[in-house]
C-alpha angles and dihedrals in degrees: 000000000000126000117266118264108252111226135171128209133194127230109203113185130190108183104303093342126099127200115244127184128200119218112247121244093254093055132083111267089024113195095021119121121235145157111266118257138087150209124335111233120223094256097045137091114227091251093051091047092050093049090049094047093049091050089051098042105032104018092234133123113225143189109228112222133183128329115265097187142334119201139154118230138158118257126220098040095310096308099086131079122298112265120204099202123186114187119201133188110247136187129201135186089236134026118255112249105176139018137211091215102037135061094207133036113184141166112227134179118252089254091052091057088080095062095057121092099241128197108252097247091058096052097088090054091046090054092051092048092049089053088063100251113159137191109288092037096076138055 
């Protein structure tokens, strides 16, 4: 059994809206919604990896805040590799508007999160966000 893939995700919030990104057709899990982020390299902290990934994907510089949730799940409907996903609250001076890895970048209300077809590793964070948890209430 191989070690889980360590991944970080960003929770951008704007009032009661949360940023969601849809995987582009040329990416694995195409069409699934997720929080932007990516893999943690061997020499990186989770915060450094998240800042790097968001610069690369969304062309924004962020401040990484507190951890919302960290959980290990299986990708691809339970048949894929184990993903150890840690989602952090982030803030940026400007809102992301486009992504190198996604074909849609949208702000949705917490209630609207439920209607999107989320990648399995992101579902625990979605459930917490739908419950109304905010930055400062987690960690």
